[in-house]
Amino acid sequence: MADKKALITGITGQDGSYLADFLLDRGYEVHGIIRRSSSFNRQRLEHLYIDPRESGAKLFLHYGDLSDAEALSHIIYNIRPDEVYNLGAQSHVRVSFDMPEYTTNVTALGVTRLLEIVRRSNHNVRIYQASSSEMFGSATPPQGEETPFCPRSPYACSKLYAYWMVKNYREGYKLFASNGILFNHESPRRGETFVTRKITYSIARLLTKKDRHLYLGNLESKRDWGYAPEYVEAMWKMLQQESADDFVIGTGESHSVQEFLDQAFAYADLDVGEYVKIDPSYFRPTEVEVLIADTKKSEKKLGWKPKIKFNELVKIMIDADMRAAGLEPLGDGDEILQKKFPHRYWTSD
Ligand code: NDP
Ligand code: GDR
């Protein structure tokens, strides 16, 4: 039987790169959509890339953009993927307040473009939509599949629009399209402007005297933080179900930004008071206070449960940033990974 083909939008991002690792390890032929950029932005994929002219290449990259329906349809008609994972988005909540229209175009309307192309192409494709816990916004925790949504940012509104379009295309046109409502998940490949990675990256810079301070915004909000490589397996599992459905994915535990900061600085033996300052420009006009996943449905139906706990995530991320900065990692992070994932399918970081 021919290898299954997957198409990933957002393949250069944190989740896209781990998903590419995961699917290649399972024998998939993987196609990814990349955007033209004035400087190289494929670092997260470098360890996977084999020149397509060489035999054995199973990862292929195509120029496209979620705002460009013509390019998207060209790619989908040519590849005819079995599975499409839509991970591409303007994914930064704070930035979405500065660029609400652009965020809507890419994060919301991009999904309509994809769904329409798949519907018109009239072939069997399974679609995964990267929905977000941000859609719950100010809804009382814990938040599960039945919790009413209450979005608090242009990003969250865009994701909610996309979520409903996926449901409508599933019901109206019988497309196999599933929403994975994922709570925050982090890793050494997390973008440096999201708060967890900002903290761990900054610790390495403080230790190497490249920075003197770390500037942060609201330390009181609480998030359900998990480990990204585990979350991409849940995405794949959703598309292997008998029928399309929506699933909440998270750890069921919540911690404040302050707790992440304290644990990270304590692990690196640095003093928060000496280095951390508050910069109100990082505050958001409307904030999401507390997110905690209710994971009963995904545990039961997908058999998915995360292995990495909050304090372990902090150590894994700091060790990776220390190594990248040329420092000797403290070691606990590596030990945790070796113990919990003796056969890691992702080969970098
Ligand atoms: P990242 O920000 O790391 O990656 C976003 C990806 O989207 C990048 O590959 C980026 O490309 C691409 N992208 C941005 N704009 C466009 C566009 N106009 N057309 C095509 N691609 C575009 O996000 P994550 O990997 O963390 O998240 C993956 C998805 O999951 C996103 O949709 C995010 O909103 C959602 N999500 C994430 C969660 C998390 O905790 N990480 C939780 C819940 C949902 P480029 O490299 O060129 O910028
Ligand atoms: P979030 O992640 O908004 O939950 O969205 P982020 O790490 O940006 O913020 C988490 C919390 O930390 C507070 N915070 C700061 N945030 C950033 N980025 N920078 C700071 O300096 C800072 N200081 C405090 C924030 O106010 C917030 O309360 C992420 C993204 O990956 C989305 O795409 C995804 O959908 C959700 O997670 C689930």
XYZ file of C-alpha atoms and ligand atoms in Angstrom:
435
model
C 0.000 0.000 0.000
C 1.253 3.495 -0.840
C 2.350 5.677 2.075
C -0.291 7.987 3.466
C 0.160 11.642 2.542
C -0.252 14.440 5.055
C -0.309 18.160 4.381
C 0.624 20.477 7.248
C 0.006 24.217 7.249
C 2.210 25.955 9.834
C 4.926 23.293 9.446
C 7.680 25.778 10.377
C 6.067 26.433 13.789
C 6.441 24.575 17.064
C 3.608 22.081 16.534
C 4.079 21.718 12.783
C 7.683 20.644 13.239
C 6.871 18.086 15.951
C 3.978 16.765 13.873
C 6.317 16.363 10.896
C 8.708 14.377 13.142
C 5.808 12.233 14.330
C 4.274 11.509 10.909
C 7.603 10.794 9.185
C 8.367 8.339 11.969
C 5.079 6.587 11.097
C 5.992 6.291 7.429
C 3.895 9.172 6.075
C 4.912 11.280 3.108
C 4.748 14.774 4.595
C 4.055 17.986 2.694
C 4.302 21.355 4.370
C 3.258 24.859 3.399
C 5.899 27.516 3.932
C 5.755 31.276 3.493
C 8.270 33.369 1.666
C 10.403 35.158 4.230
C 13.345 37.503 3.754
C 15.435 35.387 6.104
C 15.620 31.634 6.724
C 12.889 30.387 9.083
C 13.070 26.598 8.752
C 15.391 25.888 11.681
C 12.826 23.620 13.346
C 12.781 21.361 10.270
C 16.485 21.242 9.430
C 17.061 17.896 11.147
C 14.328 16.302 8.982
C 15.096 17.759 5.611
C 16.568 15.635 2.827
C 17.034 17.243 -0.590
C 13.955 16.138 -2.612
C 16.289 15.209 -5.483
C 17.826 12.517 -3.248
C 16.168 9.140 -2.866
C 14.549 8.650 0.534
C 13.166 12.174 0.746
C 9.716 12.110 2.344
C 9.346 15.719 3.430
C 8.354 18.241 0.767
C 7.852 21.980 1.224
C 5.608 24.188 -0.926
C 5.207 27.955 -0.987
C 1.729 29.085 -0.030
C -0.226 31.182 2.422
C -3.543 30.825 4.230
C -4.560 34.188 2.765
C -4.031 32.921 -0.797
C -6.808 30.552 -1.893
C -5.342 30.058 -5.363
C -2.011 28.816 -4.024
C -3.730 26.608 -1.440
C -5.975 24.971 -4.011
C -3.046 24.400 -6.365
C -1.154 22.587 -3.594
C -4.121 20.482 -2.487
C -5.137 19.483 -6.042
C -1.574 18.429 -6.833
C -0.764 16.552 -3.653
C -4.184 15.023 -2.964
C -3.383 14.466 0.721
C -5.163 11.887 2.893
C -4.910 14.153 5.933
C -4.674 17.940 6.263
C -3.483 19.435 9.553
C -4.283 23.147 9.687
C -1.781 24.518 12.198
C -0.990 27.757 10.380
C -2.199 30.920 12.115
C -1.292 34.347 13.387
C -1.019 32.595 16.747
C 0.059 35.362 19.133
C -2.788 36.617 21.346
C -1.152 39.948 22.264
C -0.282 40.668 18.631
C -3.901 39.977 17.606
C -4.950 43.153 19.471
C -2.525 45.149 17.296
C -3.471 43.334 14.063
C -7.096 42.223 14.393
C -7.912 42.346 10.684
C -4.833 40.412 9.594
C -5.431 37.863 12.370
C -8.996 37.356 11.170
C -7.908 36.966 7.561
C -5.369 34.249 8.317
C -6.635 32.530 11.466
C -10.370 32.641 10.690
C -10.860 33.032 6.923
C -7.877 30.804 6.145
C -9.950 27.918 7.469
C -12.902 28.754 5.234
C -10.536 28.760 2.253
C -9.200 25.329 3.168
C -12.635 23.836 3.841
C -14.026 25.147 0.558
C -11.098 23.775 -1.441
C -11.482 20.360 0.171
C -15.262 20.387 -0.334
C -14.925 21.304 -4.017
C -12.091 18.830 -4.628
C -14.594 16.121 -3.767
C -12.157 13.575 -2.490
C -11.766 11.918 0.873
C -9.582 14.117 3.041
C -9.516 14.193 6.806
C -8.989 17.656 8.284
C -7.588 18.626 11.660
C -8.252 22.183 12.834
C -5.991 23.682 15.527
C -8.643 25.127 17.809
C -7.622 26.694 21.080
C -8.450 26.895 24.779
C -8.400 30.676 24.244
C -11.927 30.218 22.829
C -13.110 29.527 26.397
C -11.792 32.915 27.516
C -13.600 33.918 30.675
C -15.694 30.709 30.960
C -15.551 29.167 34.440
C -12.925 26.394 34.687
C -12.520 23.486 34.232
C -13.386 23.834 30.537
C -14.539 20.838 28.465
C -16.192 20.198 25.102
C -19.599 21.314 26.425
C -18.424 24.535 28.119
C -19.895 27.670 26.464
C -17.235 29.790 24.773
C -16.447 33.341 25.860
C -13.519 34.617 23.733
C -11.445 37.587 24.946
C -9.227 38.567 22.002
C -9.311 38.960 18.219
C -7.243 35.756 18.105
C -9.818 33.851 20.172
C -12.715 35.224 18.089
C -10.934 34.112 14.911
C -10.345 30.623 16.301
C -13.989 30.416 17.365
C -15.196 31.362 13.879
C -12.936 28.649 12.446
C -14.214 26.139 14.995
C -17.826 26.743 13.955
C -16.996 26.581 10.250
C -15.394 23.175 10.801
C -18.525 21.970 12.622
C -20.783 23.379 9.893
C -18.822 21.767 7.059
C -18.829 18.491 8.984
C -22.589 18.571 9.411
C -23.545 20.182 6.091
C -21.165 18.482 3.680
C -20.183 15.374 5.694
C -16.515 16.332 5.641
C -14.295 14.477 8.082
C -13.184 17.607 9.959
C -12.232 17.617 13.650
C -11.422 20.379 16.101
C -8.629 19.730 18.569
C -9.212 22.245 21.369
C -5.689 22.297 22.720
C -4.646 24.029 25.917
C -1.207 25.688 26.066
C 1.652 23.391 25.171
C 5.291 24.351 25.262
C 8.737 22.993 24.414
C 12.260 24.059 23.507
C 10.818 24.806 20.042
C 8.241 27.279 21.401
C 8.522 30.758 19.862
C 10.648 33.083 22.011
C 7.833 35.617 22.520
C 5.419 33.238 24.297
C 5.803 33.587 28.035
C 7.260 30.178 28.994
C 9.968 30.209 26.360
C 10.575 33.907 26.919
C 11.439 33.035 30.522
C 13.641 30.000 29.802
C 15.418 31.701 26.889
C 15.992 34.765 29.018
C 17.507 32.661 31.807
C 20.179 31.436 29.382
C 20.823 35.039 28.293
C 21.037 36.277 31.882
C 23.496 33.493 32.742
C 25.677 34.384 29.759
C 25.401 38.124 30.615
C 23.765 38.940 27.256
C 20.801 40.557 29.075
C 20.551 42.312 32.406
C 16.771 42.087 32.906
C 13.675 40.164 31.874
C 10.571 42.292 31.226
C 7.161 40.603 31.611
C 3.465 41.535 31.770
C 0.664 39.955 33.828
C 2.049 37.296 36.177
C -1.304 36.331 37.695
C -3.009 34.532 34.836
C -3.123 30.758 35.046
C -2.636 28.304 32.223
C -2.860 24.544 31.728
C 0.648 23.957 30.361
C 1.683 20.683 28.715
C 4.570 19.387 26.626
C 4.123 19.922 22.860
C 5.606 16.665 21.430
C 2.911 14.735 23.286
C 0.132 16.937 21.916
C 0.829 16.248 18.240
C 0.080 12.576 18.838
C -3.389 13.591 20.043
C -3.926 15.509 16.764
C -3.074 12.403 14.759
C -5.285 10.196 16.933
C -8.252 12.474 16.222
C -7.917 11.798 12.498
C -7.716 8.014 13.038
C -11.167 7.871 14.715
C -14.144 6.302 12.960
C -15.898 9.645 12.761
C -14.919 13.297 13.084
C -15.459 14.959 16.458
C -14.128 17.702 18.753
C -11.737 17.017 21.635
C -10.229 19.004 24.503
C -6.543 18.246 25.104
C -4.634 19.395 28.190
C -3.174 18.242 31.506
C -6.027 19.126 33.872
C -3.622 21.187 36.025
C -3.233 24.943 36.060
C -0.339 27.162 37.197
C 0.216 30.908 37.194
C 2.866 32.716 35.159
C 4.390 33.675 38.525
C 4.738 29.969 39.420
C 6.455 29.218 36.109
C 8.801 32.131 36.696
C 9.608 31.100 40.286
C 10.250 27.458 39.404
C 12.397 28.378 36.421
C 14.544 30.878 38.324
C 14.900 28.517 41.302
C 16.056 25.672 39.004
C 18.669 27.975 37.439
C 19.607 29.360 40.877
C 18.756 32.953 39.928
C 16.903 35.575 41.986
C 13.590 36.740 40.455
C 13.719 40.036 42.398
C 17.114 40.923 40.982
C 16.306 40.368 37.302
C 12.559 40.530 36.578
C 10.696 43.779 35.911
C 7.091 44.426 34.868
C 6.451 46.224 31.586
C 2.770 47.233 31.244
C 3.068 47.217 27.439
C 2.744 43.429 27.696
C -0.667 43.703 29.391
C -3.642 42.816 27.186
C -6.817 44.936 26.893
C -8.761 41.839 27.938
C -7.058 38.914 29.657
C -7.935 35.241 30.081
C -7.555 34.594 33.804
C -7.728 30.820 34.341
C -7.679 27.863 31.970
C -7.932 24.246 33.145
C -8.751 21.416 30.754
C -11.447 18.875 31.451
C -9.953 15.930 29.562
C -12.439 13.158 30.362
C -13.598 12.750 26.755
C -10.132 12.622 25.151
C -8.844 10.225 27.812
C -11.771 7.898 27.181
C -12.128 8.099 23.405
C -8.563 8.771 22.268
C -6.796 6.996 25.128
C -4.549 10.049 25.335
C -2.933 11.163 28.602
C 0.138 13.411 28.976
C 3.267 12.125 30.739
C 5.116 15.378 31.399
C 4.205 17.400 34.488
C 4.532 21.147 34.952
C 7.799 21.122 36.979
C 9.331 18.685 34.466
C 8.383 20.912 31.538
C 10.204 23.844 33.167
C 13.389 21.788 33.550
C 13.268 20.347 30.012
C 12.944 23.845 28.550
C 15.719 25.395 30.654
C 18.155 22.573 29.925
C 17.549 22.953 26.186
C 18.060 26.723 26.296
C 21.233 26.350 28.346
C 22.632 23.835 25.859
C 21.747 26.117 22.939
C 23.592 28.973 24.671
C 26.725 26.840 25.058
C 26.215 26.264 28.803
C 26.289 22.901 30.564
C 22.638 21.850 31.112
C 21.701 21.161 34.736
C 20.721 17.625 33.715
C 17.285 16.975 35.213
C 15.530 17.789 31.908
C 17.574 15.254 29.956
C 17.020 12.615 32.616
C 13.249 13.168 32.544
C 13.149 12.796 28.754
C 15.276 9.638 28.791
C 13.086 8.081 31.463
C 9.695 9.009 30.010
C 10.491 8.733 26.294
C 13.216 6.099 25.829
C 12.270 5.827 22.131
C 11.848 9.478 21.168
C 10.502 9.961 17.668
C 11.671 13.585 17.541
C 15.396 13.760 17.083
C 16.366 17.384 17.698
C 16.248 19.288 21.033
P 3.524 28.913 15.929
O 3.285 30.355 16.105
O 4.794 28.310 16.436
O 3.455 28.557 14.355
C 2.501 29.153 13.530
C 2.718 28.649 12.124
O 1.761 29.273 11.263
C 4.108 28.985 11.546
O 4.561 27.898 10.774
C 3.809 30.181 10.659
O 4.713 30.341 9.586
C 2.450 29.779 10.127
N 1.709 30.898 9.554
C 1.533 32.131 10.078
N 0.820 32.903 9.244
C 0.560 32.138 8.153
C -0.107 32.388 6.917
N -0.610 33.566 6.631
N -0.193 31.365 6.029
C 0.348 30.160 6.293
N 1.011 29.874 7.446
C 1.113 30.856 8.351
O 2.267 28.151 16.532
P 2.181 26.746 17.299
O 2.974 25.747 16.561
O 2.417 26.974 18.728
O 0.629 26.425 17.150
C 0.112 25.721 16.028
C -1.365 26.043 15.872
O -2.074 25.645 17.038
C -1.687 27.525 15.676
O -2.813 27.603 14.835
C -2.060 27.996 17.076
O -2.917 29.108 16.997
C -2.761 26.757 17.599
N -2.701 26.542 19.033
C -1.501 26.537 19.681
C -1.422 26.219 21.017
C -0.138 26.221 21.754
O -0.167 26.225 23.005
N 1.010 26.167 21.076
C -2.652 25.874 21.782
C -3.859 25.870 20.974
C -3.869 26.191 19.659
P 6.056 31.254 9.718
O 7.089 30.369 10.361
O 6.352 31.582 8.326
O 5.698 32.437 10.571
P -1.367 32.552 25.440
O 0.201 32.406 25.616
O -1.797 33.947 25.335
O -1.995 31.716 26.520
O -1.597 31.889 24.000
P 1.326 33.464 26.062
O 2.509 32.651 26.433
O 1.497 34.526 25.045
O 0.671 34.143 27.373
C 0.345 33.383 28.521
C 0.065 34.330 29.678
O 1.279 34.969 30.075
C 1.026 36.354 30.266
N 2.279 37.102 30.105
C 2.986 37.233 28.975
N 2.778 36.728 27.736
C 3.698 37.004 26.785
N 3.549 36.481 25.558
N 4.786 37.803 27.018
C 5.031 38.347 28.253
O 5.995 39.048 28.453
C 4.090 38.028 29.280
N 4.011 38.359 30.596
C 2.911 37.788 31.075
C -0.035 36.673 29.228
O -0.687 37.910 29.540
C -0.922 35.448 29.328
O -1.838 35.600 30.385
C -0.913 30.689 23.630
C -0.723 30.736 22.103
O 0.084 29.638 21.744
C -2.046 30.618 21.378
O -1.816 30.465 19.986
C -2.792 29.391 21.907
O -4.031 29.256 21.282
C -2.958 29.483 23.407
O -1.681 29.568 23.998
C -3.659 28.259 23.975
